[in-house]
Short mmCIF file of C-alpha atoms in Angstrom, two decimals:
data_model
loop_
_atom_site.label_atom_id
_atom_site.label_comp_id
_atom_site.label_asym_id
_atom_site.label_seq_id
_atom_site.Cartn_x
_atom_site.Cartn_y
_atom_site.Cartn_z
CA GLU A 26 138.86 -119.25 47.41
CA THR A 27 139.75 -116.74 50.41
CA VAL A 28 141.29 -114.54 51.23
CA VAL A 29 143.25 -113.11 54.09
CA ALA A 30 142.96 -108.92 54.81
CA ASP A 31 143.45 -106.70 57.34
CA ALA A 32 139.30 -107.04 57.93
CA GLY A 33 139.16 -110.76 58.68
CA ARG A 34 138.72 -112.85 55.69
CA LEU A 35 137.12 -112.38 52.03
CA ARG A 36 134.83 -114.20 50.08
CA PRO A 37 134.67 -113.16 46.83
CA ASP A 38 132.59 -115.24 44.59
CA LEU A 39 133.65 -115.35 41.66
CA ILE A 40 137.78 -115.62 40.97
CA VAL A 41 138.44 -115.34 37.19
CA ARG A 42 142.07 -116.46 35.84
CA LEU A 43 144.04 -115.05 33.65
CA PRO A 44 146.50 -116.04 31.02
CA GLY A 45 149.63 -114.30 32.97
CA GLY A 46 148.68 -115.44 36.38
CA LYS A 47 146.39 -113.14 36.46
CA ASN A 48 142.79 -112.30 38.30
CA VAL A 49 139.66 -110.84 38.20
CA VAL A 50 137.62 -111.02 41.77
CA VAL A 51 133.73 -110.88 40.66
CA ASP A 52 131.32 -110.08 43.46
CA ALA A 53 127.67 -111.05 42.75
CA LYS A 54 126.44 -109.50 46.69
CA ALA A 55 124.74 -106.74 45.15
CA PRO A 56 121.14 -106.35 46.81
CA LEU A 57 118.64 -106.43 45.19
CA GLU A 58 115.58 -106.07 48.12
CA ALA A 59 114.23 -102.73 47.91
CA TYR A 60 114.28 -103.23 44.00
CA LEU A 61 111.63 -106.09 43.89
CA ASP A 62 109.66 -104.29 46.79
CA ALA A 63 109.83 -102.33 44.62
CA LEU A 64 107.71 -104.03 42.00
CA GLU A 65 104.55 -105.20 44.43
CA ALA A 66 104.55 -101.22 45.46
CA PRO A 67 100.89 -101.27 46.58
CA ASP A 68 101.36 -97.48 45.08
CA ASP A 69 103.94 -94.83 42.70
CA ALA A 70 104.42 -92.70 46.01
CA THR A 71 105.92 -96.09 48.12
CA ARG A 72 107.19 -97.32 44.20
CA GLU A 73 109.78 -94.13 44.08
CA ALA A 74 110.93 -94.58 47.15
CA LYS A 75 111.61 -98.41 47.15
CA LEU A 76 113.68 -97.56 43.62
CA LYS A 77 115.97 -94.38 45.41
CA HIS A 78 116.16 -97.07 48.55
CA HIS A 79 117.41 -99.30 45.89
CA ALA A 80 119.65 -96.47 44.01
CA ARG A 81 121.79 -96.09 47.60
CA GLN A 82 121.78 -99.71 48.17
CA VAL A 83 124.21 -100.26 44.89
CA ARG A 84 126.12 -97.19 45.85
CA ASP A 85 126.78 -98.20 49.42
CA HIS A 86 127.37 -101.99 47.62
CA MET A 87 129.68 -100.03 45.34
CA ALA A 88 131.55 -98.53 48.26
CA SER A 89 131.68 -101.49 50.27
CA LEU A 90 133.43 -103.34 47.23
CA GLY A 91 135.98 -100.44 46.72
CA GLY A 92 137.05 -100.43 50.27
CA LYS A 93 138.57 -104.25 50.12
CA ALA A 94 140.93 -103.49 48.52
CA TYR A 95 140.33 -106.95 46.37
CA TRP A 96 144.15 -105.58 44.49
CA ASN A 97 146.25 -106.05 47.13
CA ARG A 98 144.46 -108.36 48.37
CA LEU A 99 144.95 -111.44 45.40
CA ASP A 100 148.93 -111.32 43.46
CA ALA A 101 148.64 -109.68 39.31
CA THR A 102 145.24 -108.45 40.07
CA PRO A 103 143.48 -104.89 37.74
CA GLU A 104 143.32 -102.52 40.23
CA PHE A 105 139.23 -103.05 40.62
CA VAL A 106 136.56 -105.27 40.51
CA VAL A 107 133.29 -106.57 39.08
CA MET A 108 129.79 -106.16 40.15
CA PHE A 109 126.99 -107.62 38.96
CA LEU A 110 124.16 -107.82 38.16
CA PRO A 111 121.58 -110.59 36.86
CA GLY A 112 119.79 -108.35 35.02
CA GLU A 113 120.52 -105.08 33.63
CA HIS A 114 117.13 -103.68 34.38
CA PHE A 115 118.34 -103.70 38.80
CA PHE A 116 121.97 -101.52 37.37
CA GLY A 117 119.12 -99.37 35.17
CA ALA A 118 116.60 -98.43 37.20
CA ALA A 119 119.29 -97.26 39.88
CA LEU A 120 120.91 -95.79 37.30
CA GLU A 121 117.27 -93.22 36.66
CA GLN A 122 117.43 -92.35 40.59
CA ASP A 123 121.54 -91.98 41.24
CA PRO A 124 122.54 -90.17 37.72
CA GLY A 125 126.32 -90.20 39.04
CA LEU A 126 126.57 -94.12 39.48
CA ILE A 127 129.28 -94.67 36.78
CA GLU A 128 131.69 -92.15 37.46
CA TYR A 129 131.09 -93.04 41.61
CA GLY A 130 132.12 -96.83 40.37
CA VAL A 131 135.46 -95.47 38.77
CA ASP A 132 136.12 -93.62 41.56
CA GLN A 133 135.53 -96.96 43.51
CA GLN A 134 137.52 -98.46 40.99
CA VAL A 135 134.25 -101.46 39.96
CA ILE A 136 133.08 -102.04 37.22
CA VAL A 137 129.65 -103.32 36.94
CA ALA A 138 128.26 -106.46 34.69
CA SER A 139 125.28 -107.72 33.68
CA PRO A 140 124.27 -111.29 31.80
CA THR A 141 125.74 -110.06 28.72
CA THR A 142 128.12 -107.52 29.76
CA LEU A 143 130.48 -110.71 31.65
CA ILE A 144 129.40 -113.33 29.94
CA ALA A 145 131.71 -111.51 26.51
CA LEU A 146 134.28 -111.02 29.88
CA LEU A 147 134.70 -115.25 30.23
CA ARG A 148 134.56 -115.51 26.84
CA ALA A 149 137.22 -113.66 26.09
CA VAL A 150 139.21 -114.75 27.87
CA ALA A 151 138.99 -118.69 27.56
CA TYR A 152 139.95 -116.71 23.82
CA GLY A 153 143.61 -115.97 25.84
CA TRP A 154 144.09 -119.26 27.41
CA ARG A 155 143.68 -120.97 24.31
CA GLN A 156 145.65 -118.47 22.44
CA GLU A 157 148.07 -119.34 25.95
CA LYS A 158 147.16 -123.10 25.02
CA LEU A 159 148.60 -122.73 20.88
CA ALA A 160 151.94 -120.70 22.29
CA ASP A 161 152.27 -122.97 25.51
CA ASN A 162 152.53 -125.92 22.01
CA ALA A 163 154.86 -123.62 19.84
CA ARG A 164 157.51 -123.50 22.67
CA ALA A 165 157.08 -126.56 23.36
CA ILE A 166 156.53 -128.31 19.66
CA SER A 167 159.89 -126.27 19.31
CA GLU A 168 161.60 -127.53 22.19
CA LEU A 169 161.11 -131.02 20.76
CA GLY A 170 162.12 -130.36 17.08
CA ARG A 171 165.62 -129.40 18.76
CA THR A 172 166.19 -131.97 21.21
CA LEU A 173 165.38 -134.19 17.97
CA HIS A 174 167.85 -132.95 15.43
CA GLU A 175 170.56 -132.55 18.59
CA ARG A 176 170.03 -136.65 18.79
CA LEU A 177 170.02 -137.47 14.43
CA ALA A 178 172.86 -135.45 14.33
CA THR A 179 174.78 -137.30 17.72
CA MET A 180 173.60 -140.12 15.65
CA SER A 181 174.38 -139.58 13.02
CA GLU A 182 178.38 -139.34 14.38
CA HIS A 183 177.94 -142.55 14.84
CA PHE A 184 177.04 -143.74 12.44
CA GLY A 185 180.15 -142.09 10.37
CA ARG A 186 181.73 -144.13 13.22
CA VAL A 187 180.90 -147.02 12.14
CA GLY A 188 181.35 -146.67 8.30
CA THR A 189 184.86 -145.82 9.25
CA HIS A 190 185.43 -148.81 10.89
CA LEU A 191 183.42 -151.09 8.34
CA ASP A 192 186.26 -149.24 5.94
CA ARG A 193 189.19 -150.38 7.89
CA ALA A 194 187.14 -154.26 8.67
CA VAL A 195 187.49 -154.05 4.73
CA GLY A 196 191.16 -153.02 4.06
CA SER A 197 192.58 -155.26 6.83
CA TYR A 198 190.51 -158.28 4.94
CA ASN A 199 191.54 -157.85 1.59
CA ASP A 200 195.01 -158.08 3.66
CA THR A 201 193.70 -160.64 4.57
CA VAL A 202 193.14 -161.60 1.27
CA GLY A 203 195.64 -160.79 -0.72
CA SER A 204 198.72 -162.15 1.39
CA LEU A 205 196.65 -165.44 1.77
CA GLU A 206 196.78 -165.65 -2.05
CA SER A 207 200.52 -164.28 -2.37
CA ARG A 208 202.13 -166.35 -0.22
CA VAL A 209 199.91 -169.83 2.21
CA LEU A 210 197.96 -170.38 -1.32
CA VAL A 211 201.13 -170.54 -3.28
CA SER A 212 202.72 -173.10 -1.60
CA ALA A 213 199.14 -175.14 -0.57
CA ARG A 214 198.88 -175.00 -4.48
CA ARG A 215 202.06 -176.49 -5.12
CA PHE A 216 201.24 -179.63 -2.13
CA GLN A 217 198.96 -180.24 -5.25
CA GLU A 218 201.57 -180.08 -7.33
CA LEU A 219 203.18 -183.49 -5.27
CA GLY A 220 200.26 -185.01 -5.71
CA ALA A 221 200.94 -184.31 -1.75
CA ALA A 222 197.58 -182.21 -1.34
CA GLY A 223 193.98 -183.55 -0.08
CA SER A 224 190.46 -184.54 -2.53
CA GLY A 225 189.41 -180.72 -1.46
CA GLU A 226 189.81 -178.34 -3.98
CA ILE A 227 190.91 -175.29 -2.06
CA GLY A 228 188.68 -172.32 -3.13
CA GLU A 229 189.18 -169.09 -4.86
CA VAL A 230 189.58 -166.64 -1.40
CA LEU A 231 187.83 -162.95 -3.10
CA VAL A 232 188.06 -159.10 -1.63
CA VAL A 233 185.71 -157.57 -1.39
CA GLU A 234 185.00 -153.90 -4.09
CA ARG A 235 182.49 -152.45 -1.73
CA ALA A 236 183.07 -150.12 0.38
CA ALA A 237 180.38 -149.00 3.43
CA ARG A 238 177.93 -145.84 2.35
CA LYS A 239 178.70 -142.34 3.23
CA LEU A 240 176.41 -140.81 4.83
CA HIS A 241 176.03 -137.24 2.97
CA ALA A 242 173.67 -135.10 5.64
CA PRO A 243 174.70 -131.96 6.10
CA ALA A 244 171.73 -130.71 8.38
CA LEU A 245 172.17 -132.53 10.77
CA ASP A 246 175.43 -131.76 11.33
CA VAL A 247 177.04 -131.03 15.22
CA GLY A 248 175.82 -127.96 15.84
CA GLU A 249 173.72 -126.77 12.49
CA GLU A 250 170.23 -125.21 12.80
CA PRO A 251 168.18 -126.78 10.54
CA GLU A 252 166.84 -125.18 7.89
CA THR A 253 163.57 -123.04 8.57
CA GLU A 254 160.39 -123.20 6.99
CA ASN A 255 161.59 -119.91 4.04
CA GLU A 256 164.64 -121.97 3.53
CA ILE A 257 162.73 -124.64 2.21
CA GLY A 258 160.18 -123.62 0.10
CA GLU A 259 163.17 -121.56 -1.32
CA VAL A 260 164.84 -124.98 -2.17
CA SER A 261 161.90 -126.81 -2.53
CA GLU A 262 161.36 -124.08 -5.81
#
């Protein structure tokens, strides 16, 4: 990713995305030529001079990183940048020549990281993302449960109205049966007694005794929250 600054475009080597939208910039451009030259130095004096040059390169790179001020270019970025060195020995050799490098790095808002510390940082970030994902899932489950409860409450209302209408239909049916028995069938049977009826028998029309079953679910009342886990535990005990 390219970051635009007043002095031009900056291209950090790595941007670590943190939960909550924060960013940590990691730089891996620290010059190591002087240290590598020191390893091939023909004598101690040359080796010592190369190591001093290596320490100056590390200090100068710290100053360069501090001057870039990535935290002013990226949103929600902590006020420091991580300077990655590919081994503890690179920074250890620089510290032997310049013991004040750690304090200087703090002043420049630069944190030096070896492979071990960078991996630890990335693992901590990965753990943070897992926790963030779990929190997102918990919020989604809570919202889904609330939506399901509201829909069940609405459905229970519909079932209640259906039961009421069924009861009314049964009542109307039974009233009709009563009227049929007391008014119509009496005359029809009289026809039979007078020999004017057909050959078929008029069967008995029965009333419906069973009513629609009521839906008993207090937790589904509209506006009532479902029982919490603690309340469910108390009931089950």
